[in-house]
Tab-separated table of C-alpha atoms in Angstrom:
chain	number	residue	atom	x	y	z
A	258	MET	CA	-24.153	16.627	-0.510
A	259	PRO	CA	-24.423	19.477	1.882
A	260	GLY	CA	-25.542	18.672	5.332
A	261	ILE	CA	-25.815	19.353	8.434
A	262	THR	CA	-22.854	18.190	11.439
A	263	GLU	CA	-24.100	18.514	14.861
A	264	LEU	CA	-26.545	16.157	15.108
A	265	PRO	CA	-26.991	12.991	17.734
A	266	MET	CA	-25.522	9.821	16.330
A	267	PRO	CA	-27.836	8.041	14.719
A	268	GLU	CA	-29.260	4.323	14.948
A	269	VAL	CA	-26.577	2.319	14.188
A	270	ASP	CA	-27.590	-0.320	11.317
A	271	VAL	CA	-24.661	-1.916	10.293
A	272	GLU	CA	-22.569	-4.619	10.360
A	273	SER	CA	-21.305	-5.366	13.933
A	274	GLN	CA	-18.766	-7.798	14.620
A	275	THR	CA	-19.394	-9.595	18.136
A	276	GLN	CA	-16.493	-8.873	21.133
A	277	SER	CA	-15.236	-12.009	22.644
A	278	THR	CA	-13.462	-9.902	24.632
A	279	ARG	CA	-13.275	-6.623	26.260
A	280	GLU	CA	-11.430	-5.322	23.259
A	281	PRO	CA	-12.723	-1.373	22.941
A	282	GLU	CA	-15.218	-0.599	20.237
A	283	PHE	CA	-14.689	1.698	17.222
A	284	VAL	CA	-17.551	3.149	14.829
A	285	VAL	CA	-16.451	4.375	11.430
A	286	ILE	CA	-18.654	7.809	10.247
A	287	VAL	CA	-19.030	8.886	6.918
A	288	TRP	CA	-19.242	12.512	6.764
A	289	ASP	CA	-21.006	14.429	4.165
A	290	ASP	CA	-19.205	16.785	2.186
A	291	PRO	CA	-20.397	18.754	-1.073
A	292	VAL	CA	-18.501	17.180	-3.595
A	293	ASN	CA	-18.581	13.504	-3.734
A	294	LEU	CA	-21.975	12.835	-5.868
A	295	MET	CA	-24.763	10.668	-4.497
A	296	PRO	CA	-24.540	7.657	-6.729
A	297	TYR	CA	-20.402	7.597	-6.383
A	298	VAL	CA	-21.255	7.047	-2.600
A	299	THR	CA	-23.968	4.443	-2.986
A	300	HIS	CA	-21.369	2.647	-5.400
A	301	VAL	CA	-18.583	2.829	-2.588
A	302	PHE	CA	-20.683	1.374	0.107
A	303	GLN	CA	-21.565	-1.386	-2.231
A	304	GLN	CA	-18.059	-1.997	-2.792
A	305	VAL	CA	-16.502	-1.321	-0.274
A	306	PHE	CA	-18.750	-3.628	2.454
A	307	GLY	CA	-20.838	-6.077	-0.327
A	308	TRP	CA	-24.556	-3.882	0.704
A	309	SER	CA	-27.572	-4.240	-1.334
A	310	ARG	CA	-28.250	-1.084	-3.336
A	311	GLU	CA	-30.831	-0.388	-0.850
A	312	LYS	CA	-28.809	-0.732	1.883
A	313	ALA	CA	-26.532	1.240	0.149
A	314	GLN	CA	-28.357	3.790	-0.450
A	315	ARG	CA	-29.674	4.154	2.928
A	316	HIS	CA	-26.492	5.285	4.710
A	317	MET	CA	-25.800	7.460	1.337
A	318	LEU	CA	-29.606	9.381	2.336
A	319	GLU	CA	-28.415	9.266	6.218
A	320	VAL	CA	-25.168	11.345	4.971
A	321	HIS	CA	-26.926	13.459	2.742
A	322	GLU	CA	-29.535	14.429	5.106
A	323	GLN	CA	-28.086	13.895	8.858
A	324	GLY	CA	-24.731	14.942	8.015
A	325	ARG	CA	-23.252	11.704	8.962
A	326	SER	CA	-23.462	7.866	8.839
A	327	VAL	CA	-22.155	5.254	11.088
A	328	VAL	CA	-21.368	2.568	8.689
A	329	PHE	CA	-19.170	0.232	10.957
A	330	ARG	CA	-18.855	-0.755	14.215
A	331	SER	CA	-15.796	-3.105	15.154
A	332	GLY	CA	-12.449	-3.637	17.031
A	333	PHE	CA	-9.442	-1.218	15.787
A	334	GLU	CA	-7.655	-3.248	13.101
A	335	LYS	CA	-11.081	-3.853	10.889
A	336	ALA	CA	-12.237	-0.366	11.707
A	337	GLU	CA	-9.114	1.485	10.334
A	338	PHE	CA	-9.110	-1.081	7.460
A	339	TYR	CA	-12.587	0.260	6.767
A	340	VAL	CA	-11.542	3.958	7.039
A	341	HIS	CA	-8.684	3.348	4.790
A	342	ALA	CA	-10.954	1.482	2.225
A	343	LEU	CA	-13.130	4.581	2.441
A	344	GLN	CA	-10.389	7.083	1.922
A	345	LYS	CA	-9.000	5.351	-1.021
A	346	TYR	CA	-12.392	6.069	-2.508
A	347	SER	CA	-12.106	9.770	-1.492
A	348	LEU	CA	-14.914	9.738	1.062
A	349	THR	CA	-14.598	11.696	4.135
A	350	ALA	CA	-14.686	8.581	6.700
A	351	THR	CA	-13.485	8.712	10.193
A	352	LEU	CA	-12.622	6.503	13.180
A	353	GLU	CA	-14.047	7.271	16.528
A	354	PRO	CA	-14.174	5.503	19.731
A	355	ALA	CA	-17.676	3.807	20.350
A	356	SER	CA	-19.997	5.685	22.603
B	1322	MET	CA	-17.345	7.515	-24.180
B	1323	LYS	CA	-19.796	4.341	-24.252
B	1324	LEU	CA	-20.678	1.138	-22.771
B	1325	LEU	CA	-19.920	-1.688	-25.135
B	1326	GLU	CA	-20.428	-4.331	-22.856
B	1327	THR	CA	-20.010	-5.583	-19.421
B	1328	ASP	CA	-19.689	-8.720	-17.304
B	1329	ASP	CA	-18.315	-10.416	-13.994
B	1330	GLU	CA	-14.808	-10.336	-15.373
B	1331	GLY	CA	-15.337	-6.345	-16.701
B	1332	SER	CA	-15.834	-3.917	-19.213
B	1333	LEU	CA	-15.156	-2.903	-22.738
B	1334	TRP	CA	-15.620	0.858	-23.715
B	1335	MET	CA	-15.645	2.821	-26.600
B	1336	LEU	CA	-13.561	5.860	-26.552
B	1337	SER	CA	-13.082	9.004	-28.862
B	1338	SER	CA	-9.906	10.161	-29.510
B	1339	ARG	CA	-10.620	13.536	-27.816
B	1340	GLU	CA	-11.830	11.109	-24.826
B	1341	ARG	CA	-9.033	8.989	-24.552
B	1342	GLY	CA	-6.712	12.374	-24.935
B	1343	LEU	CA	-8.709	14.270	-22.032
B	1344	LEU	CA	-8.220	10.706	-19.745
B	1345	ILE	CA	-4.161	10.998	-20.772
B	1346	THR	CA	-4.249	13.826	-19.921
B	1347	LEU	CA	-6.121	13.724	-16.741
B	1348	PHE	CA	-4.411	11.038	-15.531
B	1349	THR	CA	-0.444	12.492	-16.322
B	1350	HIS	CA	-1.206	16.474	-15.695
B	1351	PRO	CA	0.523	16.910	-11.977
B	1352	MET	CA	-1.972	18.167	-9.242
B	1353	ALA	CA	-0.735	19.119	-5.726
B	1354	PRO	CA	-0.924	16.752	-3.157
B	1355	ARG	CA	-4.276	15.888	-1.432
B	1356	GLN	CA	-4.970	17.708	1.887
B	1357	ARG	CA	-4.060	15.287	4.688
B	1358	ALA	CA	-7.075	13.154	5.647
B	1359	ARG	CA	-7.963	13.284	9.045
B	1360	MET	CA	-8.191	9.685	10.656
B	1361	SER	CA	-10.267	10.758	13.697
B	1362	ARG	CA	-12.551	14.332	14.471
B	1363	ASN	CA	-12.812	13.391	18.346
B	1364	SER	CA	-9.624	11.811	19.130
B	1365	GLU	CA	-6.189	13.381	18.827
B	1366	ALA	CA	-4.682	10.220	20.462
B	1367	LEU	CA	-6.732	8.059	17.814
B	1368	GLU	CA	-5.613	10.524	14.733
B	1369	GLU	CA	-1.938	10.617	15.665
B	1370	GLN	CA	-2.112	6.690	15.862
B	1371	CYS	CA	-3.472	5.999	12.635
B	1372	GLN	CA	-1.626	8.718	10.892
B	1373	ALA	CA	1.456	6.525	11.466
B	1374	ASP	CA	0.204	4.264	9.745
B	1375	LEU	CA	-1.619	6.127	7.133
B	1376	ALA	CA	1.469	8.138	5.946
B	1377	GLY	CA	2.319	8.385	2.716
B	1378	GLU	CA	-0.353	5.132	1.811
B	1379	LEU	CA	-3.044	7.533	0.395
B	1380	GLU	CA	-0.722	9.445	-1.819
B	1381	ASP	CA	1.234	6.186	-3.293
B	1382	HIS	CA	-2.006	4.516	-4.298
B	1383	SER	CA	-3.482	7.151	-5.760
B	1384	GLN	CA	-0.259	7.803	-7.940
B	1385	GLN	CA	0.191	4.036	-8.593
B	1386	ILE	CA	-3.721	3.320	-10.253
B	1387	ARG	CA	-3.291	7.254	-11.888
B	1388	ALA	CA	0.133	5.236	-13.889
B	1389	GLN	CA	-2.333	1.767	-14.234
B	1390	LEU	CA	-4.786	3.899	-15.654
B	1391	VAL	CA	-2.549	5.427	-18.337
B	1392	GLU	CA	-1.420	2.523	-19.765
B	1393	VAL	CA	-4.728	0.957	-20.045
B	1394	VAL	CA	-5.875	3.531	-21.996
B	1395	VAL	CA	-2.685	3.825	-24.242
B	1396	ASP	CA	-3.549	0.169	-25.000
B	1397	ALA	CA	-7.122	0.924	-26.080
B	1398	GLU	CA	-7.089	-0.431	-29.327
B	1399	GLN	CA	-7.905	1.622	-32.335
B	1400	ALA	CA	-11.791	0.565	-33.408
B	1401	ASP	CA	-12.859	-0.188	-37.074
B	1402	SER	CA	-15.481	2.774	-37.236
B	1403	ALA	CA	-14.699	6.311	-37.471
B	1404	ASP	CA	-16.938	9.159	-36.517
B	1405	ASP	CA	-16.769	12.674	-36.937
B	1406	GLU	CA	-14.263	13.089	-34.437
B	1407	GLY	CA	-11.726	10.535	-36.017
B	1408	HIS	CA	-10.685	7.346	-35.011
B	1409	GLU	CA	-12.472	5.590	-32.280
B	1410	TRP	CA	-10.968	3.337	-29.259
B	1411	VAL	CA	-12.106	0.122	-27.700
B	1412	MET	CA	-10.794	-0.070	-24.094
B	1413	SER	CA	-10.817	-2.958	-21.711
B	1414	LEU	CA	-11.447	-2.735	-18.072
B	1415	THR	CA	-11.297	-5.320	-15.500
B	1416	ARG	CA	-13.101	-4.918	-12.596
B	1417	GLU	CA	-10.558	-3.993	-10.804
B	1418	ASP	CA	-9.487	-1.324	-13.388
B	1419	GLY	CA	-13.187	-0.132	-13.060
B	1420	GLU	CA	-13.318	0.649	-9.392
B	1421	ALA	CA	-9.366	2.652	-9.910
B	1422	PHE	CA	-10.993	4.331	-12.295
B	1423	LEU	CA	-13.822	5.534	-10.277
B	1424	GLN	CA	-11.351	5.963	-7.357
B	1425	ALA	CA	-8.712	8.252	-9.928
B	1426	LEU	CA	-11.495	10.250	-11.343
B	1427	ASN	CA	-13.098	11.309	-8.051
B	1428	GLU	CA	-9.714	11.709	-6.515
B	1429	LEU	CA	-8.845	14.435	-9.650
B	1430	ARG	CA	-12.252	16.019	-8.103
B	1431	LEU	CA	-11.211	16.172	-4.536
B	1432	ARG	CA	-7.672	17.631	-5.503
B	1433	ALA	CA	-9.415	20.126	-7.835
B	1434	TRP	CA	-12.310	21.016	-5.424
B	1435	GLU	CA	-9.292	21.561	-2.711
B	1436	GLN	CA	-7.330	23.721	-4.595
B	1437	LEU	CA	-10.529	25.899	-5.449
B	1438	GLY	CA	-10.823	26.645	-1.374
B	1439	LYS	CA	-13.473	24.016	-1.288
B	1440	PRO	CA	-16.247	25.722	-2.978
B	1441	ASN	CA	-19.769	24.918	-1.286
B	1442	PRO	CA	-21.864	24.418	-3.542
B	1443	PRO	CA	-19.359	23.354	-6.272
B	1444	GLU	CA	-20.467	25.507	-8.999
B	1445	VAL	CA	-18.578	27.854	-11.502
B	1446	PRO	CA	-18.487	31.540	-10.621
B	1447	GLU	CA	-20.301	33.564	-12.860
B	1448	ASP	CA	-17.152	36.064	-12.995
B	1449	LEU	CA	-14.464	33.422	-13.418
B	1450	SER	CA	-12.198	35.238	-15.929
B	1451	GLU	CA	-10.543	32.770	-18.762
B	1452	ASP	CA	-6.758	33.651	-17.496
B	1453	SER	CA	-7.969	33.144	-13.829
B	1454	PRO	CA	-5.517	30.104	-12.218
B	1455	ASP	CA	-8.768	28.276	-11.086
B	1456	VAL	CA	-9.827	27.725	-14.878
B	1457	LEU	CA	-7.715	24.128	-14.885
B	1458	HIS	CA	-9.382	23.488	-11.404
B	1459	TRP	CA	-12.769	23.971	-12.936
B	1460	TRP	CA	-11.922	22.242	-15.861
B	1461	THR	CA	-10.314	19.515	-13.920
B	1462	LEU	CA	-13.216	19.088	-11.633
B	1463	GLY	CA	-15.819	19.398	-14.593
B	1464	ILE	CA	-14.387	16.757	-16.748
B	1465	ALA	CA	-13.490	14.237	-13.713
B	1466	SER	CA	-17.237	14.745	-12.958
B	1467	ARG	CA	-18.517	13.752	-16.735
B	1468	PHE	CA	-16.622	10.662	-17.130
B	1469	GLN	CA	-17.192	9.461	-13.618
B	1470	SER	CA	-20.986	10.163	-14.044
B	1471	LYS	CA	-20.852	8.087	-17.388
B	1472	ILE	CA	-19.058	5.516	-15.734
B	1473	LEU	CA	-21.552	4.737	-13.072
B	1474	SER	CA	-24.502	5.567	-15.111
B	1475	ALA	CA	-23.992	2.646	-17.471
B	1476	THR	CA	-22.516	0.117	-14.637
B	1477	ASP	CA	-24.868	0.747	-11.716
B	1478	PRO	CA	-27.882	1.619	-13.634
B	1479	GLU	CA	-31.099	2.786	-11.470
């Protein structure tokens, strides 16, 4: 999935957790790489987040075409959990402070 | 490798003897460890905090699922039918096994790709010599991709 990495953060169409306190927010980003197959990335999004195929494909294409996709926004622990889950599937996923 | 049936519980697959042997080879062949996955690209503080939690977890997970899958493949039952390649085998995968299969195959692809120096695109060079040490990694990448695609196209049809 060749792509571009230096792009502004795309609009986030993700499950957002309501923060009842002022806990810092984090985003989970999946980055493009040339080796993960597109149907596999779609499958992983469906499995990890329970998304519909359509939503999973939309995020997969965002990764492919824009170089990255923000797939989750939450407090630290949940965001870290999802990064671990995505990395178990060998996707290039990172955790970043929400801007 | 052919999907025989699938439901919410799992799936049944027909394997040729050759495919069964290839899967056992893939899951048992020693491979170099994966390069450490970064947890954050923008924050070194986050990177350090998360790596402490992650230390060894991915490698342990990887070894565990490969060992689990070798058992699943070895436990495949011989089918009554036979084709030109010899015996056929019926492999039963729970849903969990199915996910482990995809994870393990992809992880092998990623390991091989890293060993090859992360070529982009990941295509076999035309001048690859037969005695190159890269042959094994290209073979792994190709075979694991083929199995992965078969499972995905059978379980997630367009």
